[in-house]
PDB file of C-alpha atoms and ligand atoms in Angstrom:
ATOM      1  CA  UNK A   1     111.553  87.925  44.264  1.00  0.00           C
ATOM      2  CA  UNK A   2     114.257  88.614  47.044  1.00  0.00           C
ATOM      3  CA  UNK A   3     117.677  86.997  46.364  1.00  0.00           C
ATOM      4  CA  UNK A   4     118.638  84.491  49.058  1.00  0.00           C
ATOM      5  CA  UNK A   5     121.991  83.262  49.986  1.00  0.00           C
ATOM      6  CA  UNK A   6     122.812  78.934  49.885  1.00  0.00           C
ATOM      7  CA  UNK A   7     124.939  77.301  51.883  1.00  0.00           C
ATOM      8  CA  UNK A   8     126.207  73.969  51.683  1.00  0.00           C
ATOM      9  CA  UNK A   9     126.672  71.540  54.347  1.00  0.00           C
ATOM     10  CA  UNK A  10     128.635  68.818  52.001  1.00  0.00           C
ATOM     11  CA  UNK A  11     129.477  69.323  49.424  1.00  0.00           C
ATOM     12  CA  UNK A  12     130.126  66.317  46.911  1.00  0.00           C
ATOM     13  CA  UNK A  13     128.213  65.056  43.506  1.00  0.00           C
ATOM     14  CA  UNK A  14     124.535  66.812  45.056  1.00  0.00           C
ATOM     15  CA  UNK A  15     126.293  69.795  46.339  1.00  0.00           C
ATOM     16  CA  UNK A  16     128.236  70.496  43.114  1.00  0.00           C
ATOM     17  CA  UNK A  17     125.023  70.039  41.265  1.00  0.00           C
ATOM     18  CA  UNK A  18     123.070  72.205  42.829  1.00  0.00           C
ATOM     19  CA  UNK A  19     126.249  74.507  42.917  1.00  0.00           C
ATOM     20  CA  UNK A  20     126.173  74.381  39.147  1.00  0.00           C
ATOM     21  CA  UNK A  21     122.417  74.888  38.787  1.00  0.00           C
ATOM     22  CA  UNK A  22     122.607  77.877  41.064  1.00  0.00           C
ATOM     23  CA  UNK A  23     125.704  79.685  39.422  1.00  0.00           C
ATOM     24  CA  UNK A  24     123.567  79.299  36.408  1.00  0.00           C
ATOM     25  CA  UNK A  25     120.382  80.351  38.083  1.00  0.00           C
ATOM     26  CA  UNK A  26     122.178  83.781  38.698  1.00  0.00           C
ATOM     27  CA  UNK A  27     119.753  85.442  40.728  1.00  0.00           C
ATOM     28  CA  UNK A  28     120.798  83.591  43.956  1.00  0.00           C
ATOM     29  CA  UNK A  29     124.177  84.260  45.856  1.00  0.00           C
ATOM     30  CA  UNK A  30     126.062  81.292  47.334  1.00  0.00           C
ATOM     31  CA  UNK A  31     127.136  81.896  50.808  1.00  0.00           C
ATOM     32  CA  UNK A  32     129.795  79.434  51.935  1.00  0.00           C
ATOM     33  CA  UNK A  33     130.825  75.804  51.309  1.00  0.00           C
ATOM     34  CA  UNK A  34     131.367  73.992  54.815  1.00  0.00           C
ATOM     35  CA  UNK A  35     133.435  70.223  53.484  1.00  0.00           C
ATOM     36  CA  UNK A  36     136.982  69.244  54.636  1.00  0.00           C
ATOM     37  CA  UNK A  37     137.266  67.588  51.853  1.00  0.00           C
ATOM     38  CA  UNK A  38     136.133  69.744  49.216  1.00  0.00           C
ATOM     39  CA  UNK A  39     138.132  70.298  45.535  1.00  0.00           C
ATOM     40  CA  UNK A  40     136.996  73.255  44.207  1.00  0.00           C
ATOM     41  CA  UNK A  41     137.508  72.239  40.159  1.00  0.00           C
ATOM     42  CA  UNK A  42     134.335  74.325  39.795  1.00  0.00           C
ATOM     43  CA  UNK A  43     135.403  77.839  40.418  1.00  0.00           C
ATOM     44  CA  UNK A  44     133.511  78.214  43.727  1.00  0.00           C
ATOM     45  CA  UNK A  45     134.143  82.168  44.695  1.00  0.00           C
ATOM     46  CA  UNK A  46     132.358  81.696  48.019  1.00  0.00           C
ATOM     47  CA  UNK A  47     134.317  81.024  51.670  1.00  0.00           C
ATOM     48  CA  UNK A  48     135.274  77.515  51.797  1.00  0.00           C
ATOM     49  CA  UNK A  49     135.242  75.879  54.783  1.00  0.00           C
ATOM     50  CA  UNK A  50     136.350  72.539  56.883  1.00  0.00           C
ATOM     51  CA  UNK A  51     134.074  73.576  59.828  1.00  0.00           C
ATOM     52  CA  UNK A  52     131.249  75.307  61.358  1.00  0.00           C
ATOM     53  CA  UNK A  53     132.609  79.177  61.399  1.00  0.00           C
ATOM     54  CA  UNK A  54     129.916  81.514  62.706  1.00  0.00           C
ATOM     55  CA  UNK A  55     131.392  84.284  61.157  1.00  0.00           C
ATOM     56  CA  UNK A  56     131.732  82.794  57.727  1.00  0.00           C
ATOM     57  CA  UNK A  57     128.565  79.977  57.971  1.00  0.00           C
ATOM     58  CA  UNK A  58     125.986  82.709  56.930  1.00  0.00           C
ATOM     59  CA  UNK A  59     123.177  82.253  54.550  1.00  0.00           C
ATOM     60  CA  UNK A  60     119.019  82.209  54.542  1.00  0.00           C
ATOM     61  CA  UNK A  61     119.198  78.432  53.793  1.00  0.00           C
ATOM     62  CA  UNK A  62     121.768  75.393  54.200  1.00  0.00           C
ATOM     63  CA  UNK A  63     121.984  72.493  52.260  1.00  0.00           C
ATOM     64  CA  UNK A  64     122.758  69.382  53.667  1.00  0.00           C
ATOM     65  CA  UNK A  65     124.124  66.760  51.260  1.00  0.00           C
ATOM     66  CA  UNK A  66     126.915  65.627  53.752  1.00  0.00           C
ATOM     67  CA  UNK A  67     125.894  62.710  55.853  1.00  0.00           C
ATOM     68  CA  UNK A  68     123.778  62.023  59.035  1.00  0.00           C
ATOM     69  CA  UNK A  69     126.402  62.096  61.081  1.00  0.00           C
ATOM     70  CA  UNK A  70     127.677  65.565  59.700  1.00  0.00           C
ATOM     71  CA  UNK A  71     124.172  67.075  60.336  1.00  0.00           C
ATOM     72  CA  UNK A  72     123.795  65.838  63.771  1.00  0.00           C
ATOM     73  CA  UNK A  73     126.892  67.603  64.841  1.00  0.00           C
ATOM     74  CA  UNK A  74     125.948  70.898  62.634  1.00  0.00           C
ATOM     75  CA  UNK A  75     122.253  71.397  62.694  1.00  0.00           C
ATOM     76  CA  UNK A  76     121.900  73.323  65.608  1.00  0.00           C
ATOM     77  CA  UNK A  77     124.017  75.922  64.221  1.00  0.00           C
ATOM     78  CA  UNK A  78     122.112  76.430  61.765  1.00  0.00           C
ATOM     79  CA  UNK A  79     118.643  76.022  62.327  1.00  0.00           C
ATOM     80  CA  UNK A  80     119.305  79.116  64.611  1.00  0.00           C
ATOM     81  CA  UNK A  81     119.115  81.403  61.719  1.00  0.00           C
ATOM     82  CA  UNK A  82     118.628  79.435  58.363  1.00  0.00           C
ATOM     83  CA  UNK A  83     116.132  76.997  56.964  1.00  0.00           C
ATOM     84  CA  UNK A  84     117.533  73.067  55.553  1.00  0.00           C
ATOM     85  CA  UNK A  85     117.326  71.206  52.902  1.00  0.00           C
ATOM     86  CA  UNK A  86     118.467  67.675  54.254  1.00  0.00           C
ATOM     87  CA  UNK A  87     119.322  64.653  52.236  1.00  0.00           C
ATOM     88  CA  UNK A  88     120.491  62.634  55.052  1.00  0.00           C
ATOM     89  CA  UNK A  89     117.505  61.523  56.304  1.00  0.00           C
ATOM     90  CA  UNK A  90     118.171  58.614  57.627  1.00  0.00           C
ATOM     91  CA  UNK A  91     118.998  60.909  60.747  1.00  0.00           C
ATOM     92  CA  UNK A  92     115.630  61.059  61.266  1.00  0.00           C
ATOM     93  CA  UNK A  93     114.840  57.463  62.612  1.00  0.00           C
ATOM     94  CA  UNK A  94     117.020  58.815  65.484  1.00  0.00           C
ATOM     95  CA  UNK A  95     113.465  59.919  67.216  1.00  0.00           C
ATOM     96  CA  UNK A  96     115.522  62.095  69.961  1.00  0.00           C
ATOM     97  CA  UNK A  97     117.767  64.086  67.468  1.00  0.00           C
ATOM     98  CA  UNK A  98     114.145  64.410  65.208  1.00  0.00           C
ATOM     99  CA  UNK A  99     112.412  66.000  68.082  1.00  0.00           C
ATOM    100  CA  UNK A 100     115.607  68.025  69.055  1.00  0.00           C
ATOM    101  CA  UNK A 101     115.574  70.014  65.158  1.00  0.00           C
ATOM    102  CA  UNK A 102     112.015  70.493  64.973  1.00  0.00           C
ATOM    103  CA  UNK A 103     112.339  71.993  69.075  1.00  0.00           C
ATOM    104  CA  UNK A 104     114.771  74.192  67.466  1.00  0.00           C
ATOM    105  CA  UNK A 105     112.702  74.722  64.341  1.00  0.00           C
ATOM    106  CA  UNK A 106     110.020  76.045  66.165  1.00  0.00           C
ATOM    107  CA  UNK A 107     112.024  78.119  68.489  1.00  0.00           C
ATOM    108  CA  UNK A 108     113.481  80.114  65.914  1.00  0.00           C
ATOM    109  CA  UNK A 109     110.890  80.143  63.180  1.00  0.00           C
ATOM    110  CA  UNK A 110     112.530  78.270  60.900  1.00  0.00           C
ATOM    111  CA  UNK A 111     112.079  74.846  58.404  1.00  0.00           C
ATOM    112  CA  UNK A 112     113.402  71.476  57.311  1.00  0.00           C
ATOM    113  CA  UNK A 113     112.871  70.690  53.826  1.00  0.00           C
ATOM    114  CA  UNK A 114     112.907  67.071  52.728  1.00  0.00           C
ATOM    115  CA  UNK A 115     113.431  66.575  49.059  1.00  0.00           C
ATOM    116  CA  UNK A 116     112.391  64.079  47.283  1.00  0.00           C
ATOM    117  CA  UNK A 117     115.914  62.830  46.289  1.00  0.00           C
ATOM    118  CA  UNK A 118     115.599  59.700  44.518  1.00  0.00           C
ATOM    119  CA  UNK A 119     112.453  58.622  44.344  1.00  0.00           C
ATOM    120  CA  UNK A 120     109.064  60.841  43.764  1.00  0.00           C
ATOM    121  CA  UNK A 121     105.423  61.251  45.163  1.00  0.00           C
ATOM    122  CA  UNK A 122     106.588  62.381  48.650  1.00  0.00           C
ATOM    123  CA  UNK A 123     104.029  64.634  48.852  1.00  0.00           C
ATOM    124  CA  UNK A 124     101.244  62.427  47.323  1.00  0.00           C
ATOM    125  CA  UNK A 125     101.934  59.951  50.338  1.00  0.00           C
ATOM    126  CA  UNK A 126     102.466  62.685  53.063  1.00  0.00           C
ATOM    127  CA  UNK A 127      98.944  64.085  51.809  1.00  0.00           C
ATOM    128  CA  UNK A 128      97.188  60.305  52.373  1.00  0.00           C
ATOM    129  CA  UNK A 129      99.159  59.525  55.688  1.00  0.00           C
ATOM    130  CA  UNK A 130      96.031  59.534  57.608  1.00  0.00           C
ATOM    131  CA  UNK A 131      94.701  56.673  55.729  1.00  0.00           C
ATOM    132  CA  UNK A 132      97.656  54.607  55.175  1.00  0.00           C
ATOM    133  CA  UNK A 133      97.823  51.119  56.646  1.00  0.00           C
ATOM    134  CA  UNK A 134     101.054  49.713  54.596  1.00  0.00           C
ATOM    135  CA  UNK A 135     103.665  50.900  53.174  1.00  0.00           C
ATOM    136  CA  UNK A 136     106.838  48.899  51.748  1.00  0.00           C
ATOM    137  CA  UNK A 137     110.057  49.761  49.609  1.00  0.00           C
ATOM    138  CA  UNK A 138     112.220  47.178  48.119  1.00  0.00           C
ATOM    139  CA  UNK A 139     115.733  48.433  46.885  1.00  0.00           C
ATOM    140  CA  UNK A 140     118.254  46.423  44.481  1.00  0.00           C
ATOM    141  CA  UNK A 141     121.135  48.126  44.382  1.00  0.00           C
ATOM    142  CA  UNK A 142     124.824  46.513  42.796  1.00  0.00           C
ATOM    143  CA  UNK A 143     127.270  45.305  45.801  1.00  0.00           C
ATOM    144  CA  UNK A 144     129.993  48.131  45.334  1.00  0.00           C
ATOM    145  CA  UNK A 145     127.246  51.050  45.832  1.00  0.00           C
ATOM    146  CA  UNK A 146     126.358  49.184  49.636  1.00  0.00           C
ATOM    147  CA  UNK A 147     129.634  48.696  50.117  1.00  0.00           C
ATOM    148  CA  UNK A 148     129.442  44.630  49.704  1.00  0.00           C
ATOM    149  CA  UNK A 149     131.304  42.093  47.550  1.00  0.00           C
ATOM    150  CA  UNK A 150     128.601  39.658  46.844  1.00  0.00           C
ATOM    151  CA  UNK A 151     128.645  37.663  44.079  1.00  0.00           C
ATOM    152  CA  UNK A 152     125.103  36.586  43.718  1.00  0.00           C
ATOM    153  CA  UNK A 153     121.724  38.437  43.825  1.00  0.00           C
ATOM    154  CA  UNK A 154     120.891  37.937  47.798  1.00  0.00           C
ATOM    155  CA  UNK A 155     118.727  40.088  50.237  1.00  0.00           C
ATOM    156  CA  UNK A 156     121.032  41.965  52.537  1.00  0.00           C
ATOM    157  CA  UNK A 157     117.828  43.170  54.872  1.00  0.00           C
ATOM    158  CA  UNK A 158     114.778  42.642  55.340  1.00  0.00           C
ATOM    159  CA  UNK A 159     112.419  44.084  57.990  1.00  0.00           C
ATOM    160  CA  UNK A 160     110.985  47.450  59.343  1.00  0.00           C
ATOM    161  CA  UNK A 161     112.864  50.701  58.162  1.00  0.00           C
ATOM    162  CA  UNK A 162     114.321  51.518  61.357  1.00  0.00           C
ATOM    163  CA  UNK A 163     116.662  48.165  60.700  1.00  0.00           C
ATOM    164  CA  UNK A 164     117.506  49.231  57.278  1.00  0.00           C
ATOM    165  CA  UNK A 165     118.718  53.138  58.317  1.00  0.00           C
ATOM    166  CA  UNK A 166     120.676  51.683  60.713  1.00  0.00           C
ATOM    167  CA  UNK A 167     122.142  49.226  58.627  1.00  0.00           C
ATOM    168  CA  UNK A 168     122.903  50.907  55.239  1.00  0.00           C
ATOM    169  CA  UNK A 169     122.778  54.641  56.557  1.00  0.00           C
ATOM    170  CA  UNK A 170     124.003  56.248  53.232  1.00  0.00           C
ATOM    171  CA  UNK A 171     122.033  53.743  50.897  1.00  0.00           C
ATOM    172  CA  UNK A 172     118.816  53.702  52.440  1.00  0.00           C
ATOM    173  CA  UNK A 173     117.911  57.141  52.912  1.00  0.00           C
ATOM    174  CA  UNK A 174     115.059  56.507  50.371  1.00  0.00           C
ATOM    175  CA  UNK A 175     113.304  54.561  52.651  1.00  0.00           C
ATOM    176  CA  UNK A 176     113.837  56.694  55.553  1.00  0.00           C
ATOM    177  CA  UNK A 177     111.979  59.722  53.337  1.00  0.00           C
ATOM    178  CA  UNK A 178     109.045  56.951  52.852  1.00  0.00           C
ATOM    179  CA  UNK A 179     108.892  56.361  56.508  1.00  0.00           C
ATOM    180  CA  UNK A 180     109.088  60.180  57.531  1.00  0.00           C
ATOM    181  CA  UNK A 181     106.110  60.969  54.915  1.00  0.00           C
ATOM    182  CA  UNK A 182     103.944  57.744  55.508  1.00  0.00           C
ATOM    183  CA  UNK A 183     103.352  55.591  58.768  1.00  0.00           C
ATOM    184  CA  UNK A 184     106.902  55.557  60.199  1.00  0.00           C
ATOM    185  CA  UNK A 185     110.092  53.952  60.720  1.00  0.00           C
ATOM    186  CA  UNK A 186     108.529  51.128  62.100  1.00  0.00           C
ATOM    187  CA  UNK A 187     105.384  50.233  60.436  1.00  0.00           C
ATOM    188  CA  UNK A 188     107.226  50.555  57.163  1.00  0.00           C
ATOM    189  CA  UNK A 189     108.306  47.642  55.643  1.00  0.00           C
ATOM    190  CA  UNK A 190     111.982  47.460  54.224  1.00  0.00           C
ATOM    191  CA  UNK A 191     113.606  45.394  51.951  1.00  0.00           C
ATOM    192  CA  UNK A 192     117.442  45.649  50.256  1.00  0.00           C
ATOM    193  CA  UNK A 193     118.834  43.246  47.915  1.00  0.00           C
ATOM    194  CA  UNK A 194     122.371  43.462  46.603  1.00  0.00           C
ATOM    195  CA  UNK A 195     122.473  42.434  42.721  1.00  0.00           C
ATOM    196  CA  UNK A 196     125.823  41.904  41.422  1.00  0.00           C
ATOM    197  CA  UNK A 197     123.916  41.985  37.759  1.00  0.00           C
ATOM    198  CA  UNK A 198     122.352  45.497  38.369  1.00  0.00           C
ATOM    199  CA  UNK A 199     123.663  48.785  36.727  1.00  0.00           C
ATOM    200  CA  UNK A 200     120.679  50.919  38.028  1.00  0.00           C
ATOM    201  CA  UNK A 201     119.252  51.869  41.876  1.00  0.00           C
ATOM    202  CA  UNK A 202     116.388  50.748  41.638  1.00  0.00           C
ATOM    203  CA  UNK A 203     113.156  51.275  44.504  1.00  0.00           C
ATOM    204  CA  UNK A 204     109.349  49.384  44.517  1.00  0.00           C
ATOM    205  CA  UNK A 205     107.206  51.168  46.645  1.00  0.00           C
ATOM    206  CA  UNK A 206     103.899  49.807  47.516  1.00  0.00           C
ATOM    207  CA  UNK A 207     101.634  52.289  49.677  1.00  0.00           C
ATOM    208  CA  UNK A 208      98.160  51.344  50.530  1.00  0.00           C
ATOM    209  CA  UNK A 209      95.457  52.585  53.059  1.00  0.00           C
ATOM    210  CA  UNK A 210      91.233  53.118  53.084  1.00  0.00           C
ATOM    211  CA  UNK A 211      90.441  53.272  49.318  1.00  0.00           C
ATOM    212  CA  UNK A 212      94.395  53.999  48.246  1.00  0.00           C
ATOM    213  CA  UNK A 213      96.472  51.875  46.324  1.00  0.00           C
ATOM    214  CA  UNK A 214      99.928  53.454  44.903  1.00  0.00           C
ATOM    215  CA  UNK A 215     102.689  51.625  42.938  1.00  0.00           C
ATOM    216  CA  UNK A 216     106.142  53.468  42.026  1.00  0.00           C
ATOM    217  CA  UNK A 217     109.082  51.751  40.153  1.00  0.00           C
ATOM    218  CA  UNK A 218     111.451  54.098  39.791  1.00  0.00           C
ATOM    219  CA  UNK A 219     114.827  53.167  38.285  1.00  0.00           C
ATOM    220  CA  UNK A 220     117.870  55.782  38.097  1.00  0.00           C
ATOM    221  CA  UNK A 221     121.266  54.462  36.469  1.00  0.00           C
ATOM    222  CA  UNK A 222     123.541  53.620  39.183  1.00  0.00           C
ATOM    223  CA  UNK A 223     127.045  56.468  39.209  1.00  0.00           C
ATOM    224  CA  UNK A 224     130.563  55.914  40.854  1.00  0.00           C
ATOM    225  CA  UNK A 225     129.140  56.735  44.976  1.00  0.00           C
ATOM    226  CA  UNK A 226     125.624  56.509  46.660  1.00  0.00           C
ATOM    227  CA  UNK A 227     123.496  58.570  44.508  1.00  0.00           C
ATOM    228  CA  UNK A 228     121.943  57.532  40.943  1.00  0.00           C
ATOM    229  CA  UNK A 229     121.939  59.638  38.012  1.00  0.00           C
ATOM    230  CA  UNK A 230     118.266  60.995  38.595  1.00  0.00           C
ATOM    231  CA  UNK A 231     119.006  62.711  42.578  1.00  0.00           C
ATOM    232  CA  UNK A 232     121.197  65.614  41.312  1.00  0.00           C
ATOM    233  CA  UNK A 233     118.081  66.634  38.747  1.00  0.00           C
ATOM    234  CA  UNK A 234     115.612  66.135  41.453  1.00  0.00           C
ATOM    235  CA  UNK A 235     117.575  68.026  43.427  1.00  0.00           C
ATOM    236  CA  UNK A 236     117.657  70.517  41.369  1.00  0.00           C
ATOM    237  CA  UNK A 237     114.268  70.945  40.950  1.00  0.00           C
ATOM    238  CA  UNK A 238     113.407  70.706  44.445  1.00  0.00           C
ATOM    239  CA  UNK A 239     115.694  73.601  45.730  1.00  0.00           C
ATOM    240  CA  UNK A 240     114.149  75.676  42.561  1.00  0.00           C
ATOM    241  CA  UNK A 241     110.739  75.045  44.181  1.00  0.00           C
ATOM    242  CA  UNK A 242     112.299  76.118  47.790  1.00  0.00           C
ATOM    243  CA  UNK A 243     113.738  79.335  46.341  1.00  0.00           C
ATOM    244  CA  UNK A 244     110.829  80.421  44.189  1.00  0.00           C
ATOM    245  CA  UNK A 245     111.666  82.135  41.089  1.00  0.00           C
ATOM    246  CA  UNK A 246     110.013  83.352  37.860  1.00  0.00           C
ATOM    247  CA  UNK A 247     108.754  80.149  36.332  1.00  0.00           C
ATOM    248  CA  UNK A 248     105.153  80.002  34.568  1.00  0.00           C
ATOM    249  CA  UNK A 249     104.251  77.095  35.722  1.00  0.00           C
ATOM    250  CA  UNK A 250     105.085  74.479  38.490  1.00  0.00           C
ATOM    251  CA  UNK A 251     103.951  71.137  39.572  1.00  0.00           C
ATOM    252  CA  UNK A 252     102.878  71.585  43.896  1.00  0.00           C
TER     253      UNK A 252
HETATM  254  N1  NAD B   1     117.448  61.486  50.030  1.00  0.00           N
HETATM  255  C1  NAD B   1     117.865  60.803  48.972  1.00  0.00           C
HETATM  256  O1  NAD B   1     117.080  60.294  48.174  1.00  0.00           O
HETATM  257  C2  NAD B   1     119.334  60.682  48.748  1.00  0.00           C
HETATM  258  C3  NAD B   1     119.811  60.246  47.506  1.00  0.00           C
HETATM  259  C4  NAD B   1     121.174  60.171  47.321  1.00  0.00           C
HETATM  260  C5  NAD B   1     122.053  60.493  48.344  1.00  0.00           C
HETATM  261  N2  NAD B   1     121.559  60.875  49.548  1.00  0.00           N
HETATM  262  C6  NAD B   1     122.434  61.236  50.660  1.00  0.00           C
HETATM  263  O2  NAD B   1     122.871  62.561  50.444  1.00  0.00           O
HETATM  264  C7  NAD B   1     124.163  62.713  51.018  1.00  0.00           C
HETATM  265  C8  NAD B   1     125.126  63.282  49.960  1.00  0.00           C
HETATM  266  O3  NAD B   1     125.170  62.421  48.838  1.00  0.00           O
HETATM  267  P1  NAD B   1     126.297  62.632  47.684  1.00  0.00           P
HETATM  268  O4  NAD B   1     126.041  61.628  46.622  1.00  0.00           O
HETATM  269  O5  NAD B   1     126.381  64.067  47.336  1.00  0.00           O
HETATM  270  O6  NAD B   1     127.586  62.183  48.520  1.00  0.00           O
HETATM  271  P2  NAD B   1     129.114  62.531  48.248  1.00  0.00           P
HETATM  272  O7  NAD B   1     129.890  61.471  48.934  1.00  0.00           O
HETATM  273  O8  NAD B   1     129.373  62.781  46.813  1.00  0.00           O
HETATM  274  O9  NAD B   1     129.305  63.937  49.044  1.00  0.00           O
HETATM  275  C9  NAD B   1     129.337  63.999  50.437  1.00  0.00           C
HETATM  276  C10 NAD B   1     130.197  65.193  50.808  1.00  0.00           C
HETATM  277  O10 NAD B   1     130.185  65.353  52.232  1.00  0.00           O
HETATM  278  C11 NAD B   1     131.482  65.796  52.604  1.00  0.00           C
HETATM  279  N3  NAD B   1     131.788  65.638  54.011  1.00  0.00           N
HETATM  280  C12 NAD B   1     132.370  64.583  54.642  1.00  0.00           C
HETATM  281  N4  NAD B   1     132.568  64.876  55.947  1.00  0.00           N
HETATM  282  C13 NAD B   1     132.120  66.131  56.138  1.00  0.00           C
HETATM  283  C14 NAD B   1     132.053  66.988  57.268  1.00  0.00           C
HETATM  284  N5  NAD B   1     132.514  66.601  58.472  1.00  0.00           N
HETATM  285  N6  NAD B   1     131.516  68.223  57.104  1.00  0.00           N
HETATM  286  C15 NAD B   1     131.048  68.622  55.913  1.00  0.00           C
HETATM  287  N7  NAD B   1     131.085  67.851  54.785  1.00  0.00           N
HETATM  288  C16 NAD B   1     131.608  66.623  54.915  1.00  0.00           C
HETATM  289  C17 NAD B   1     132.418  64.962  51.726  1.00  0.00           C
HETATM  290  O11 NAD B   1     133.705  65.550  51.665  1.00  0.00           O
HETATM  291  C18 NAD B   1     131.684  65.009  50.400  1.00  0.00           C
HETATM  292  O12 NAD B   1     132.106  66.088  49.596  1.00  0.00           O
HETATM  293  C19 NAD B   1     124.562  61.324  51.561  1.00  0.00           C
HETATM  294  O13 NAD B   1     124.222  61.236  52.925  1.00  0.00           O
HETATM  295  C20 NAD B   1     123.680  60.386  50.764  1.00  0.00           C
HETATM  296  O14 NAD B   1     123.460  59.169  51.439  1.00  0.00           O
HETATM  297  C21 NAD B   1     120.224  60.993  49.752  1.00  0.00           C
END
């Protein structure tokens, strides 16, 4: 298997996870970090840097675990030359700046990946999209991780996914990933309910369609920030699947 070089785009509690995992990996290289704000207290050896630098920015894939704000102003650089891994995909319900990276993905042969992040079965409801007729997410999440101060259980949002991306852009990328691998940003149904009792992130999906019925409850122990304790494994495991390697067995 051909060694590739990683970039990161971002690179916070994801990015040092996946730096981790690839350091101890060993058989990838990483290529650059690209954060303003990044404190290296992990021995990074690569070129750090605040922005885009085309003579530093190199690598065979890039990362994102930034924001969607950071990748709309940086993915053009790099889908010229590299393949994605995006976590911000709540970018996507922007449907001009989606067609604009898969224009550029197909001019220059190359990919978005979209990981599963926090939930799972992202490819079980891509594979049934032609079927599906509903599809709905309901998120509880505590008031400090959406950025609230409520001090009883109350529904923040409630409506079609679109709504919910635009209102809680970091907390409700989950539901953008649903929308993106189902029936859309507006046939999905979105609901987000701040819990001042809560200690986890936790998402109900419901997914239904000709002869389909699926039911996730996935709950991940909420951590200081956006993402639960279960995204930097899944991560992990996704970007293993992306690079390819020498395991016995995988899950597809
Ligand atoms: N898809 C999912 O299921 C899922 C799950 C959790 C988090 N997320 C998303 O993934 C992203 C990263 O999450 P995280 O927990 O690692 O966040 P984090 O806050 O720990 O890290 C974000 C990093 O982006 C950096 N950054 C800020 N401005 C930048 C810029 N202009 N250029 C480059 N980097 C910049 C920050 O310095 C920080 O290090 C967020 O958008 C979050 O909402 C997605």
């Amino acid at each position: 298997m051909a060694s590739k070089s990683v970039g990161f785009l971002g690179c916070g509690k994801i990015g040092k996870a996946l730096l981790a995992h690839l350091t101890s990996r060993g058989d990838h290289t990483i290529g650059f970090i690209q954060d303003p704000n990044f404190v290296n207290d992990c021995d990074a050896a690569c070129p750090i840097v605040a922005e885009f630098d085309e003579s530093v920015c190199r690598a065979d894939l890039v990362v994102e675990c930034a924001s969607g704000e950071v990748l709309k102003s940086n993915y053009a650089h790099y889908l010229r030359f590299a393949d994605m891994v995006v976590f911000s995909m709540s970018a996507f319900s922007d449907t001009d700046f989606a067609e604009k990276t898969f224009e550029v993905c197909r001019a220059n042969n190359t990919r978005i990946y979209f990981p599963h992040g926090a939930i799972l079965g992202l490819d079980g409801i891509f594979d049934a999209r032609e079927v599906l007729s509903s599809a709905e997410i309901e998120t509880v999440k505590s008031p400090k991780t959406l950025g609230r101060d409520d001090r009883e259980r109350r529904v923040v949002y409630a409506g079609d996914t679109r709504g919910a991306v635009e209102m809680f852009p970091r907390n409700a990328n989950v539901h953008a990933a649903i929308a993106l691998a189902g029936i859309g940003f507006d046939k999905t149904r979105s609901t987000i309910i701040s819990d001042p009792d809560t200690d986890t992130n936790s998402h109900a999906i419901s997914v239904s369609g000709d002869g389909i019925e699926f039911k996730l409850d996935i709950r991940s122990r909420a951590t200081s920030g956006v993402s639960g304790q279960y995204t930097p494994l899944s991560a992990c495991g996704s970007l293993d699947r992306i690079l390819g390697g020498d395991a016995k067995h995988q899950f597809v």
